[in-house]
Coordinates of C-alpha atoms in Angstrom, one line a residue:
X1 CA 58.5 69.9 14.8
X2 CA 55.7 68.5 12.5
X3 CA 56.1 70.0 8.8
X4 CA 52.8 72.7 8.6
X5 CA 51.0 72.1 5.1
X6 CA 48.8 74.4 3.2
X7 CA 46.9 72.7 0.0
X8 CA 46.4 75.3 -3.4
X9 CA 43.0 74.3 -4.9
X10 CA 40.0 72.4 -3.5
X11 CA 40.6 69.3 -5.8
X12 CA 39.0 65.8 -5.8
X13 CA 42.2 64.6 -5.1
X14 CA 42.8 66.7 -2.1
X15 CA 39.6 65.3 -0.5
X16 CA 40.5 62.0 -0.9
X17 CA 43.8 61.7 -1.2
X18 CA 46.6 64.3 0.9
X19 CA 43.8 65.8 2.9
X20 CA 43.8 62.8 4.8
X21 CA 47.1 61.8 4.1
X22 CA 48.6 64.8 5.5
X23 CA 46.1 64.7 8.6
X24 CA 47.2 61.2 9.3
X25 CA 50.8 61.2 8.7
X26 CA 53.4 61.3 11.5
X27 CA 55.3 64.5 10.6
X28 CA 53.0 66.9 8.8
X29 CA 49.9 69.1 9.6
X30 CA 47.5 70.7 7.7
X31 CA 47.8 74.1 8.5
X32 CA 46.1 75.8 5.3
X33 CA 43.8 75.3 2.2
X34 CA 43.3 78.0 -0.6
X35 CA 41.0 78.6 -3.2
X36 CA 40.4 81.6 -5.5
X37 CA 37.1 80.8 -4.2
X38 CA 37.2 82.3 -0.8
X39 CA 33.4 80.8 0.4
X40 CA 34.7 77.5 -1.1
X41 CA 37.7 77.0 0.9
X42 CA 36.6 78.2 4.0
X43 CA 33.6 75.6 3.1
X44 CA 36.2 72.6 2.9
X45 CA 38.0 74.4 5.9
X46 CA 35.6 73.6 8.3
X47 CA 34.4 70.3 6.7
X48 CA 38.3 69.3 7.7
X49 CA 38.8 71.0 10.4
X50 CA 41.5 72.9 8.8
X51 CA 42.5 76.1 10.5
X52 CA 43.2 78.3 7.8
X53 CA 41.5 79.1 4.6
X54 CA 42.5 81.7 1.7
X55 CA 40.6 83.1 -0.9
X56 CA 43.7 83.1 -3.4
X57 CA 47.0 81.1 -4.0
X58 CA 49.1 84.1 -3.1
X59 CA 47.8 84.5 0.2
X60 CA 49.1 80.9 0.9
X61 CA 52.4 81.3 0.0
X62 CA 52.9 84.8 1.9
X63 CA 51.6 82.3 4.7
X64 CA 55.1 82.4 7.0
X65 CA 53.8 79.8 9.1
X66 CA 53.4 77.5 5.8
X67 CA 56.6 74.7 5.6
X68 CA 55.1 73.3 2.4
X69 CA 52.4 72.9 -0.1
X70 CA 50.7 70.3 -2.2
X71 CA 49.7 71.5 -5.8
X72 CA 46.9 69.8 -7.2
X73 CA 46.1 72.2 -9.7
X74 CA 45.7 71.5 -13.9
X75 CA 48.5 70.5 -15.9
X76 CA 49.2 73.8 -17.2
X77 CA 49.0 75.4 -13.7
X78 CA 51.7 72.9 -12.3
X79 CA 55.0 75.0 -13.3
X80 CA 54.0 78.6 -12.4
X81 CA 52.5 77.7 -8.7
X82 CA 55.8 75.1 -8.2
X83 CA 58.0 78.2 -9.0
X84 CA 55.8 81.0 -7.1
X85 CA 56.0 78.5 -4.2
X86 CA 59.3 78.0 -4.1
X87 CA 60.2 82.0 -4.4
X88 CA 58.2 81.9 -1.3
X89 CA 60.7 79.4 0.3
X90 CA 57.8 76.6 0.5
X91 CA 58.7 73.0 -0.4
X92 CA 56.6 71.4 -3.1
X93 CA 54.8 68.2 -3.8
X94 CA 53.3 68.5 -7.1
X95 CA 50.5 66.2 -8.7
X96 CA 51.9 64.2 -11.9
X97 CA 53.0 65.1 -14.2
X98 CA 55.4 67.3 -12.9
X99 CA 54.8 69.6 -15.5
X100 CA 53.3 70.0 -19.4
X101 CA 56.3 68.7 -21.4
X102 CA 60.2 67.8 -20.7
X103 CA 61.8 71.3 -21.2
X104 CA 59.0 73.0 -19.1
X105 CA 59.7 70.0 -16.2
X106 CA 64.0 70.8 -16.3
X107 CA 63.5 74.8 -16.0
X108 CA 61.1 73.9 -12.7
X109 CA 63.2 71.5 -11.2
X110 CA 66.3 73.4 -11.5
X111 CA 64.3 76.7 -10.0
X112 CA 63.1 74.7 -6.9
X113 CA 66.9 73.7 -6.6
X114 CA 68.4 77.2 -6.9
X115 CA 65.6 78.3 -4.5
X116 CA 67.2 75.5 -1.9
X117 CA 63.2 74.1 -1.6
X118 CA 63.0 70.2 -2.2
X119 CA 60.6 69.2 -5.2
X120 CA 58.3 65.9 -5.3
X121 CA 56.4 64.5 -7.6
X122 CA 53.2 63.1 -6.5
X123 CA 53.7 59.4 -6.9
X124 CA 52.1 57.8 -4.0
X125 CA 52.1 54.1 -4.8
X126 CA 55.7 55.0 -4.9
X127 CA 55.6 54.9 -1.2
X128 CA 53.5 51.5 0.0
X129 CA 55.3 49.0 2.1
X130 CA 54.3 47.0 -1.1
X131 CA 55.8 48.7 -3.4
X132 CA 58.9 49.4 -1.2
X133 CA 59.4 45.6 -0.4
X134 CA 58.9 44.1 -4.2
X135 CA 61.5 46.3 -5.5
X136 CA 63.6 44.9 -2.4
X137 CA 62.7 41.0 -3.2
X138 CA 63.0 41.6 -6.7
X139 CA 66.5 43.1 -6.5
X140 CA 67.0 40.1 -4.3
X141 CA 66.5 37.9 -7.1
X142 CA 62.8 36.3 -5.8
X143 CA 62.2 35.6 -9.3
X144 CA 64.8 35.8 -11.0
X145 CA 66.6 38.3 -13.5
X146 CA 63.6 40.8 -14.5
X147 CA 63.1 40.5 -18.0
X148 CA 59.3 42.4 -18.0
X149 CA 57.6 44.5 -16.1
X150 CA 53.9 45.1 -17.7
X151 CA 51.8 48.0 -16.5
X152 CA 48.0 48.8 -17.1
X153 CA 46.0 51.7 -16.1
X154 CA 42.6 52.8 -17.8
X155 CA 38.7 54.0 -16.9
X156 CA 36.3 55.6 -18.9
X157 CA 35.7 59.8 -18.8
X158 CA 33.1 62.3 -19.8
X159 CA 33.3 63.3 -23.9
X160 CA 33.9 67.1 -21.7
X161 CA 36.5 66.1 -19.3
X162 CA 39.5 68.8 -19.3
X163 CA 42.0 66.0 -19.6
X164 CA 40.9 65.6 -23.2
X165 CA 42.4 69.4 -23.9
X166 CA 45.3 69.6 -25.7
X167 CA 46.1 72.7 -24.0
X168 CA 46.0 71.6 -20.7
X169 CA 48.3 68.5 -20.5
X170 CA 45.3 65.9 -21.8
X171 CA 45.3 62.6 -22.7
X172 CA 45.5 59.3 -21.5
X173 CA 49.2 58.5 -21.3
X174 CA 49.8 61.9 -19.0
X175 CA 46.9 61.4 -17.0
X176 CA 47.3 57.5 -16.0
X177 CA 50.1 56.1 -18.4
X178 CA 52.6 58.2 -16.8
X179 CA 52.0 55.8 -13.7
X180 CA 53.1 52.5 -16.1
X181 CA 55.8 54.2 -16.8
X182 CA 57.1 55.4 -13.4
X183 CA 56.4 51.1 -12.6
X184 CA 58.5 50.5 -14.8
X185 CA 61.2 53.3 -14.4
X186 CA 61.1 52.1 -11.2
X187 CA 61.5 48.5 -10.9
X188 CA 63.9 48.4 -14.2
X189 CA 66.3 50.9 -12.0
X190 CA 66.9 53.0 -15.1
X191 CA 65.7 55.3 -17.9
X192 CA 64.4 53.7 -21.0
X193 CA 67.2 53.7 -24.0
X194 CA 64.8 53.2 -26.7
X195 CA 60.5 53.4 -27.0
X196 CA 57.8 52.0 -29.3
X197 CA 54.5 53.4 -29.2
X198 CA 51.1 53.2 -30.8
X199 CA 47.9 54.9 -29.7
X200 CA 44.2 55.7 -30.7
X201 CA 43.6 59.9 -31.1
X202 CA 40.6 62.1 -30.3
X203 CA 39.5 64.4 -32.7
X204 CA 41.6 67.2 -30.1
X205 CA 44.8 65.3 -30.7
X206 CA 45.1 64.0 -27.7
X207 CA 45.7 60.1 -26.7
X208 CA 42.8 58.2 -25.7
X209 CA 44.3 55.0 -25.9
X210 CA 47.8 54.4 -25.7
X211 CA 50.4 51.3 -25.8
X212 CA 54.0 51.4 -25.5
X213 CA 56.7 49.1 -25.3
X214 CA 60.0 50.4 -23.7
X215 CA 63.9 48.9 -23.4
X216 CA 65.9 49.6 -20.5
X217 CA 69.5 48.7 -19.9
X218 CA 70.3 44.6 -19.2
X219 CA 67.7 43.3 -21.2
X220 CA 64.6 44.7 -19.4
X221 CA 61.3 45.5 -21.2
X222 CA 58.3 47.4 -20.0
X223 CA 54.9 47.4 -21.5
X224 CA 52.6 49.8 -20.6
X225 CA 49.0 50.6 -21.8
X226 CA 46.6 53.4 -20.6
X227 CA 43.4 54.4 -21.8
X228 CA 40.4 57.0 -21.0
X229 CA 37.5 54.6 -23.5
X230 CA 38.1 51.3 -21.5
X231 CA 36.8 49.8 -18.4
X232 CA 39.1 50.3 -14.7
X233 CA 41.9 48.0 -14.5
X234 CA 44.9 48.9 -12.5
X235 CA 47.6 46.4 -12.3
X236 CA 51.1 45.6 -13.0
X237 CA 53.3 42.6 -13.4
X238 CA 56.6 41.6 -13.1
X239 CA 58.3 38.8 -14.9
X240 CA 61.2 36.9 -14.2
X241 CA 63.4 34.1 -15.6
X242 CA 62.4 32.1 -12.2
X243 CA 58.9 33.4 -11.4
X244 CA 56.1 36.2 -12.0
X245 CA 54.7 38.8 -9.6
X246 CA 50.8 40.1 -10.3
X247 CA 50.3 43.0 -8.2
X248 CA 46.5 44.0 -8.2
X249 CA 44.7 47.4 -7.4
X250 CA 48.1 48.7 -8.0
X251 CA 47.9 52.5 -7.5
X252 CA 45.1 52.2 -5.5
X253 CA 45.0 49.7 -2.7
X254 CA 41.7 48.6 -1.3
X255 CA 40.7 51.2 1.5
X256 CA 40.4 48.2 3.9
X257 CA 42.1 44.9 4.5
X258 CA 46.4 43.8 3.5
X259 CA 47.4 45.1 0.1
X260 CA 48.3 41.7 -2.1
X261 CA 50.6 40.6 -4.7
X262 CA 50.4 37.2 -6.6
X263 CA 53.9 35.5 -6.6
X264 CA 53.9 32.1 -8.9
X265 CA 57.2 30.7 -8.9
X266 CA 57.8 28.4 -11.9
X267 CA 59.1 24.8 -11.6
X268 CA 62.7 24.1 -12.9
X269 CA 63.1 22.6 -16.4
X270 CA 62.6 24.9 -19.7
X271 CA 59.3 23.0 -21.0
X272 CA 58.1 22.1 -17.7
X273 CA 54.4 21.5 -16.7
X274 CA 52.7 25.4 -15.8
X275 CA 50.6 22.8 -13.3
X276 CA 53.6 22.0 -11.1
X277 CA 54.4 26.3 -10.7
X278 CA 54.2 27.0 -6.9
X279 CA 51.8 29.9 -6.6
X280 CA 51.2 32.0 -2.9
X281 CA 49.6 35.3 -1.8
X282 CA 52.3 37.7 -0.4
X283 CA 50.3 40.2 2.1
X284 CA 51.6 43.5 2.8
X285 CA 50.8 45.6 5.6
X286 CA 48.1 48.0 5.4
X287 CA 49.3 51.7 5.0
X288 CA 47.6 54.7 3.7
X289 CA 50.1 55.6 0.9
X290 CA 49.5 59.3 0.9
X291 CA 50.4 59.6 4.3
X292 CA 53.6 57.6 3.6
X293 CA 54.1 60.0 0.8
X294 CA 54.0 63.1 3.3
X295 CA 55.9 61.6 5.7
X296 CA 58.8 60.9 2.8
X297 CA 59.4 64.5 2.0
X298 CA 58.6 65.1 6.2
X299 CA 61.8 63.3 6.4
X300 CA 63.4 64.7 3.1
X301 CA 62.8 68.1 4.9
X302 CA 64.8 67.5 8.3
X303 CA 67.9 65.6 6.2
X304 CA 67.7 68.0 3.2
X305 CA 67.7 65.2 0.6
X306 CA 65.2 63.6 -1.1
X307 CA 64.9 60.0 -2.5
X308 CA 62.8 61.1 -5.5
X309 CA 63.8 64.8 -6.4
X310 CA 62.6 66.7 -8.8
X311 CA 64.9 65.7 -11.4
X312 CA 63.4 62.2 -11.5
X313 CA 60.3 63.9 -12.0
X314 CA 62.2 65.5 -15.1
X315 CA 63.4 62.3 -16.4
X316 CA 60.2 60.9 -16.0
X317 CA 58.2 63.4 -18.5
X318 CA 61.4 62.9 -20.7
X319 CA 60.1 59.2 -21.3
X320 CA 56.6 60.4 -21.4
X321 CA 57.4 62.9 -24.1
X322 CA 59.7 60.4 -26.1
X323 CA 56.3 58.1 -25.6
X324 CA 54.1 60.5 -27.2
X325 CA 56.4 61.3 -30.1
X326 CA 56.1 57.7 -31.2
X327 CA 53.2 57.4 -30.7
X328 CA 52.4 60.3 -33.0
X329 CA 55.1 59.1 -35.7

């Protein structure tokens, strides 16, 4: 039986992102949308051709014919609707960052897991064929031992933006570093051991623009920089002893044609000639990545484990926080 998903908030994201996603996957459907704004939802309702709509969040949840929800909601919203959901017995997949700081992001995960519900963070690039078969040819040694893995994500906002409120989660490193640093949590198969950070404050205290340098175990580095002032760039790179992988459009793939990554493999000899490197495209099939994402936890649900749980989700705001705090210091 297909999961039944019900959507808290009316979000940008939610239109064109999970609503989508979740109408196009293979084992979910979209049963429900809320909003506290009753007119609003059933507005996006029939734009979807979603069955249900609610005027509040709690009438969701109370929905027994609801399997699970997606919470796109503010920062500071993200902890109380993942806990209110799970007392309601729904699963959760909750927009990044999984919560506002490291101790708020344990006390949810460990609620969703004494609830028996299955928490996931919202990481959808996490779940390309792409994505899925670099990590596989890197760990296969396609270029090498991985000695870098570089990460940028940045585009310009509005001086009145919410994510430049302390209060609510802002700045740049929560917002669109934290995807960097799940790049290179992931491909580095670990959690950084020690973090260098410099970044550029608005007047609110919160990062506008951000670099950090991080070491993992085995001699692995990541470099990540974010930024809300600078023009859209989206990439990542990974580096090798034998070769480097440029992966373009990296969270967000172009809506039509393969998803590509750069592979230059470098010719043998320590000082040899950049001119002789053997450089290809590698093409990767074409998959919406938010319907991959709700067919991951579709499966999760039926085999009651989960390949990201919410304590990666923890772990991952515990390297965001240690980020932060050097970049402050």
């Amino acid at each position: 039986m297909k999961v039944r998903w019900g959507i808290l908030g009316c979000a940008r994201i939610s239109r064109r992102g999970l609503i989508p996603g979740i109408q196009g996957s293979k084992s979910g459907t979209l049963a429900a949308i809320a909003s506290r704004d009753l007119d609003r939802a059933r507005a996006w309702a029939e734009e979807f051709a979603i069955p249900k709509a609610y005027g509040s969040y709690e009438e969701i949840l109370a929905d027994p014919e609801i399997d699970a929800v997606y919470i796109p909601l503010p920062n500071e919203l993200h902890k109380p609707w993942v806990e209110a959901a799970a007392d309601a017995g729904k699963h959760v997949l909750c927009e990044k960052p999984l919560a506002l700081d490291a101790a708020e992001a344990r006390a949810t995960a460990a609620y969703c897991r004494s609830k028996s519900v299955l928490l996931m963070e919202a990481f959808m690039w996490r779940h390309q064929p792409r994505t899925l078969e670099l990590k596989a040819k890197v760990a296969d040694g396609l270029i090498g031992d991985l000695r870098l893995i570089r990460a940028s994500f940045s585009f310009p906002i509005d001086a009145g933006d919410w994510r430049l409120d302390p209060a609510r989660g802002g700045g740049a490193l929560w917002d669109v570093g934290c995807y960097g640093v799940s790049t290179a949590r992931l491909f580095a198969g670990g959690e950084p051991v020690k973090v260098r950070a410099t970044a550029r404050f608005h007047a609110k205290n919160v990062d506008l623009s951000l670099a950090a340098v991080l070491e993992f175990p085995g001699g692995v580095l990541g470099a990540v920089d974010c930024s809300f002032e600078q023009p859209f760039r989206c990439a990542y790179e990974l580096v090798g002893t034998k070769g480097v992988i440029e992966v373009p459009d990296a969270y967000l793939p172009p809506a039509s044609g393969a998803p590509i990554a750069r592979l230059r493999t470098i010719a043998s000899g320590s000082d040899a000639d950049a001119s002789a490197d053997v450089v290809r495209t590698l093409e990767f099939e074409a998959v919406d990545q938010y319907a991959a994402m709700v067919d991951a936890l579709g499966r999760s649900i039926a085999s009651d484990s989960l390949e990201f749980p919410g304590e990666d989700g923890v772990a991952q705001m515990e390297a965001l926080e240690a980020i932060r705090a050097a970049a402050a210091s």
